[in-house]
Short mmCIF file of C-alpha atoms in Angstrom, two decimals:
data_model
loop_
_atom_site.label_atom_id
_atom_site.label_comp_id
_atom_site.label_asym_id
_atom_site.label_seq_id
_atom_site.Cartn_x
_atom_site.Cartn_y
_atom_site.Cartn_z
CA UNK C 274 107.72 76.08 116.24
CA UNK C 275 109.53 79.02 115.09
CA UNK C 276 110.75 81.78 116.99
CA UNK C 277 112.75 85.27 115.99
CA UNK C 278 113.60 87.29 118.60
CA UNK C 279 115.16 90.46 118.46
CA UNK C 280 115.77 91.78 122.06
CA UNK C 281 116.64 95.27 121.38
CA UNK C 282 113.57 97.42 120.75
CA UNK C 283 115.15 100.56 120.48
CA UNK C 284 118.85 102.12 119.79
CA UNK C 285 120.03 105.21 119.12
CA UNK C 286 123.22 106.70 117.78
CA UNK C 287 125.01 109.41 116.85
CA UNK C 288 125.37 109.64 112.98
CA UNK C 289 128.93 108.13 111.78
CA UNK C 290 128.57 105.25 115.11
CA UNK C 291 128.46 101.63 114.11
CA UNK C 292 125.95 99.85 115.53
CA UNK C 293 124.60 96.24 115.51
CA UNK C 294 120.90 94.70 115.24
CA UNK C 295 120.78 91.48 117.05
CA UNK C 296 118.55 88.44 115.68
CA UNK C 297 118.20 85.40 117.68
CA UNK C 298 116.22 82.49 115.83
CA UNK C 299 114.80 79.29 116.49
CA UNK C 300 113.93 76.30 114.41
CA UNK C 301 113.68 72.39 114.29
CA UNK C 302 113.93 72.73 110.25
CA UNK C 303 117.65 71.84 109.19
CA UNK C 304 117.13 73.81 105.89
CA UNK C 305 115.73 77.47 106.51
CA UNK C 306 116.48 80.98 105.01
CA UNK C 307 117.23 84.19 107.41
CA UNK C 308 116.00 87.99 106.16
CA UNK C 309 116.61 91.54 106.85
CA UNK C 310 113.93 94.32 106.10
CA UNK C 311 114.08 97.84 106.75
CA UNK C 312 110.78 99.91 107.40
CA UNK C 313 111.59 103.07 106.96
CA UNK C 314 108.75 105.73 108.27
CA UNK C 315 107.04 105.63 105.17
CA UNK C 316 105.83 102.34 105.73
CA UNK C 317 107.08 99.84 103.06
CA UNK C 318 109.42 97.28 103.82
CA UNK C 319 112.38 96.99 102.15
CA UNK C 320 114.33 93.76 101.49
CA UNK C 321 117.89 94.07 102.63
CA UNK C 322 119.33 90.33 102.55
CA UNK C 323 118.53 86.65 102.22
CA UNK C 324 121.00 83.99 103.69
CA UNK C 325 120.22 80.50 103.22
CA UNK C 326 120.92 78.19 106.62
CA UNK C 327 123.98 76.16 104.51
CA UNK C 328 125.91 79.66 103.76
CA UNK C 329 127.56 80.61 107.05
CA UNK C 330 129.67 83.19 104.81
CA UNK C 331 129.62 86.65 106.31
CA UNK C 332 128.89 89.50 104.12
CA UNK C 333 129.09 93.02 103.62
CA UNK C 334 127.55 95.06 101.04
CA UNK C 335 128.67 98.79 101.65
CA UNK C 336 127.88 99.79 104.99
CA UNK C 337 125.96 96.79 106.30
CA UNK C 338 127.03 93.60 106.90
CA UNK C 339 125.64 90.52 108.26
CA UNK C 340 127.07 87.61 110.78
CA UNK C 341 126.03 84.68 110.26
CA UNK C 342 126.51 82.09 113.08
CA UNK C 343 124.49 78.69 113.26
CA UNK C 344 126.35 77.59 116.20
CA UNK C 345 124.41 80.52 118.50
CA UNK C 346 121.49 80.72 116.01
CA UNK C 347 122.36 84.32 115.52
CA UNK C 348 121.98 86.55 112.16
CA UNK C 349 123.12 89.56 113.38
CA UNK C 350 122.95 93.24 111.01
CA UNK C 351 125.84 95.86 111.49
CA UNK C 352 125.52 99.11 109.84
CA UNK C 353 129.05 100.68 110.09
CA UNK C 354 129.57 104.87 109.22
CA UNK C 355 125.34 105.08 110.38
CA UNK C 356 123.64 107.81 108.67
CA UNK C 357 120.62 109.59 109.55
CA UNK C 358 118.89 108.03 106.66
CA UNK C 359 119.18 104.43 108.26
CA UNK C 360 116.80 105.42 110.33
CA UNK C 361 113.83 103.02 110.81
CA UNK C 362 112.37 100.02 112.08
CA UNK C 363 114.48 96.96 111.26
CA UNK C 364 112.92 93.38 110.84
CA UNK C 365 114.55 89.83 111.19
CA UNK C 366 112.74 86.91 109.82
CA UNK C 367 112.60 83.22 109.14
CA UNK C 368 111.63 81.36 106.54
CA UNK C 369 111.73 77.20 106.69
CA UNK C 370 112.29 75.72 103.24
CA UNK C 371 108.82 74.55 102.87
CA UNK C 372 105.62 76.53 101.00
CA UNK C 373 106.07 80.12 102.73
CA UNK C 374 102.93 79.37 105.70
CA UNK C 375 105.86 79.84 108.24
CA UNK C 376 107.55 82.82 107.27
CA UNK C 377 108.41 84.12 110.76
CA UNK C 378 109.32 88.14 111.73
CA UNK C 379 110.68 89.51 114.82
CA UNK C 380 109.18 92.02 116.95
CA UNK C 381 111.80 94.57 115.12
CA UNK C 382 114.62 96.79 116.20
CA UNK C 383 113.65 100.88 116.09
CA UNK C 384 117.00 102.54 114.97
CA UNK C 385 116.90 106.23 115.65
CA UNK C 386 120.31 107.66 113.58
CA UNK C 387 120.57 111.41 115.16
CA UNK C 388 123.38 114.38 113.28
CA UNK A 240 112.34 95.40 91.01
CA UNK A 241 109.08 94.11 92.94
CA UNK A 242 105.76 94.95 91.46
CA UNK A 243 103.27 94.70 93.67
CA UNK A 244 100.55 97.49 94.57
CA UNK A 245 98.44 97.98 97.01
CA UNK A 246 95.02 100.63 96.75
CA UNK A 247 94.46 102.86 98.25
CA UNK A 248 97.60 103.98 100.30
CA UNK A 249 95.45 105.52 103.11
CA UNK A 250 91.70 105.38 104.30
CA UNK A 251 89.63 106.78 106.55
CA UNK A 252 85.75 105.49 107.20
CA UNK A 253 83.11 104.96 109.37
CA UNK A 254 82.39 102.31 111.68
CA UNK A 255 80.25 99.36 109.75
CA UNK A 256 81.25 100.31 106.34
CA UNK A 257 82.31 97.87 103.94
CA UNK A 258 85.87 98.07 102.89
CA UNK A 259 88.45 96.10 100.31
CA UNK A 260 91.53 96.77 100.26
CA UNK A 261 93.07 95.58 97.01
CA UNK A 262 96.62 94.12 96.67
CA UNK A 263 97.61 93.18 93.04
CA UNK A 264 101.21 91.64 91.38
CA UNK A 265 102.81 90.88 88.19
CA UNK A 266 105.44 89.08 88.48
CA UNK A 267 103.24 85.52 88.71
CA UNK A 268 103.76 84.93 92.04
CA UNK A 269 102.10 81.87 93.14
CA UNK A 270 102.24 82.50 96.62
CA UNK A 271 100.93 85.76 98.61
CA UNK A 272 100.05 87.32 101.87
CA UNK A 273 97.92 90.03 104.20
CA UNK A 274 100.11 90.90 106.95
CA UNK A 275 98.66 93.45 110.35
CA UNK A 276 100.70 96.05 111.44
CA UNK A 277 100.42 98.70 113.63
CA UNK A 278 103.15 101.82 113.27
CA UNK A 279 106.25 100.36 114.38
CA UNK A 280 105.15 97.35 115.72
CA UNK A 281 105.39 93.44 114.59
CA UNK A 282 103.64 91.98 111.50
CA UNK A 283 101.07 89.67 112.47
CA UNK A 284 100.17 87.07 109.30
CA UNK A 285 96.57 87.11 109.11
CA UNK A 286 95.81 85.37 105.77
CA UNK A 287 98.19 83.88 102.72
CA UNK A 288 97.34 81.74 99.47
CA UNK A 289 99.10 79.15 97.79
CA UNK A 290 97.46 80.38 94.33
CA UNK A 291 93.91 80.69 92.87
CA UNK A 292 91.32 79.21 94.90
CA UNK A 293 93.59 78.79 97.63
CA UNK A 294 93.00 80.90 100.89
CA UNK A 295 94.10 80.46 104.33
CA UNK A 296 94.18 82.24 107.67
CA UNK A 297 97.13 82.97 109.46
CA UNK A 298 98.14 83.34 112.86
CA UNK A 299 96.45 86.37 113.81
CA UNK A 300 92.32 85.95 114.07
CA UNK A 301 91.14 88.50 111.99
CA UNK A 302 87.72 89.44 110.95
CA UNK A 303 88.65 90.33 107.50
CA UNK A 304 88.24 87.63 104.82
CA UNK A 305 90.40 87.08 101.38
CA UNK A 306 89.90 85.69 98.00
CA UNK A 307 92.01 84.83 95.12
CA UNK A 308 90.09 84.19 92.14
CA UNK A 309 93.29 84.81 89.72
CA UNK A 310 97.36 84.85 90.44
CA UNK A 311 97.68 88.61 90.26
CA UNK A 312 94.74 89.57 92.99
CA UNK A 313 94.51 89.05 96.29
CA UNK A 314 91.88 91.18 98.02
CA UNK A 315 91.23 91.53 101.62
CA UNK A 316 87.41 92.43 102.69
CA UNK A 317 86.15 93.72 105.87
CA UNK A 318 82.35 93.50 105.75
CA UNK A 319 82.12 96.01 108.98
CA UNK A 320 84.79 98.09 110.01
CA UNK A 321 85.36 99.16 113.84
CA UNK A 322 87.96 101.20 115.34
CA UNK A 323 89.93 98.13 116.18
CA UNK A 324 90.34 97.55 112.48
CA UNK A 325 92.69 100.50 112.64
CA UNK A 326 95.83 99.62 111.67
CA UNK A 327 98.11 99.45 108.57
CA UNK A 328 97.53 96.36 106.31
CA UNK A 329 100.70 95.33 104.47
CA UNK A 330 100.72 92.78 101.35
CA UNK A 331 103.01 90.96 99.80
CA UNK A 332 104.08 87.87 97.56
CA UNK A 333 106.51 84.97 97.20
CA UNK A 334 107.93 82.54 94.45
CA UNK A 335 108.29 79.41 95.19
CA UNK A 336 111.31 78.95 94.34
CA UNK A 337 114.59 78.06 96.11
CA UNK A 338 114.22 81.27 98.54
CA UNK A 339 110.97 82.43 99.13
CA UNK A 340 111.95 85.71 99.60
CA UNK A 341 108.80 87.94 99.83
CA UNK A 342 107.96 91.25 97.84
CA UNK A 343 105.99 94.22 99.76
CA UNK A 344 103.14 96.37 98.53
CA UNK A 345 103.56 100.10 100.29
CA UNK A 346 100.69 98.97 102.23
CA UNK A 347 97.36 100.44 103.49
CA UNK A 348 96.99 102.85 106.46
CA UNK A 349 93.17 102.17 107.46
CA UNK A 350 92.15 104.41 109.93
CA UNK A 351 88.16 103.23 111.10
CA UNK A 352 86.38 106.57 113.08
#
């Protein structure tokens, strides 16, 4: 079965901190895609990245980059420089390779970004 | 840009009313989904559909039902609402296609009184 855990429920920071989202999968699947979202408190979640399992590449688009590391089954999100506008409930998911039926989310991460 | 809507936004009513809440795409997605919510908290899958005439339930029991009668529609009925229906109900679709990334309505804050 799959599994995403993210054992941080809440953070906060003090605007211009870095700070880093653990996410802590599981899967039997050899082929699988990993996903950010950001819920922000209006509600909608917002896509932030897709890494397939093959791509162990870091990467960084402006102030958020991910770590990618099979050997620990970790995707892990750091937002460097936070601003008070990255405030909001942050989602880690799983997707196997197969038709969609187990597309997995974590419990979420609550980042609180105060001036 | 994802285009994918979801009507209304919010919704108050009485218990053992009849609600739909209507969830509708255009970008041809095969593939979409009714996810639970409750403010803050984990999405809970509680139905998805491979395409027309395809429904399914998820993990979450829900007393809600779904039908897909063409690609773009996907609505989700609750023949009697109760307070425990109060949540927010979030859609959303998938292509097929090498990633499967999915595509989020702004979702539906039901509120049941």
């Amino acid at each position: 079965a799959q599994k995403v855990t993210q054992a941080q429920t809440e953070i906060s920071v003090v605007e211009k901190e870095d700070v880093t989202l653990d996410c802590v999968y599981e899967t039997r699947d050899t082929t699988y895609y990993l996903f950010w979202y950001k819920q922000p408190p209006s509600g909608e979640l917002v896509f932030l990245i897709r890494r397939n399992s093959f791509d162990e590449q870091n990467e960084i688009s402006g102030r958020y980059s991910w770590n990618f590391q099979k050997s620990t089954s970790s995707f892990n999100f750091t937002i460097t420089a936070s601003q008070v506008v990255d405030s909001a409930v942050y989602f880690c998911a799983l997707s196997d390779a197969d038709y969609g039926q187990n597309f997995v989310f974590g419990p979420g991460t609550r980042l609180s970004v105060l001036p | 840009e994802a285009d994918i809507y979801q009507t209304p936004r919010y919704l108050v009513i009485g218990t053992g009313k009849k609600i739909t809440l209507e969830c509708s795409q255009t970008m041809g997605h095969d593939k979409m989904y009714w996810y639970q919510q409750d403010p803050g908290m984990e999405l809970h899958l509680i139905h998805y559909s491979y395409g027309v005439n395809s429904t399914e339930k998820g993990d979450l029991s829900s007393e809600s039902t779904v039908s897909r009668i063409r690609t773009e529609h996907f609505p989700l009925t609750l023949e009697s609402a109760r307070p425990s229906h109060t949540s927010q109900y979030l859609c959303a679709s998938s292509d097929p296609g090498e990633t499967d990334e999915q595509y989020f309505g702004p979702g539906t804050r039901l509120t049941v009184t």
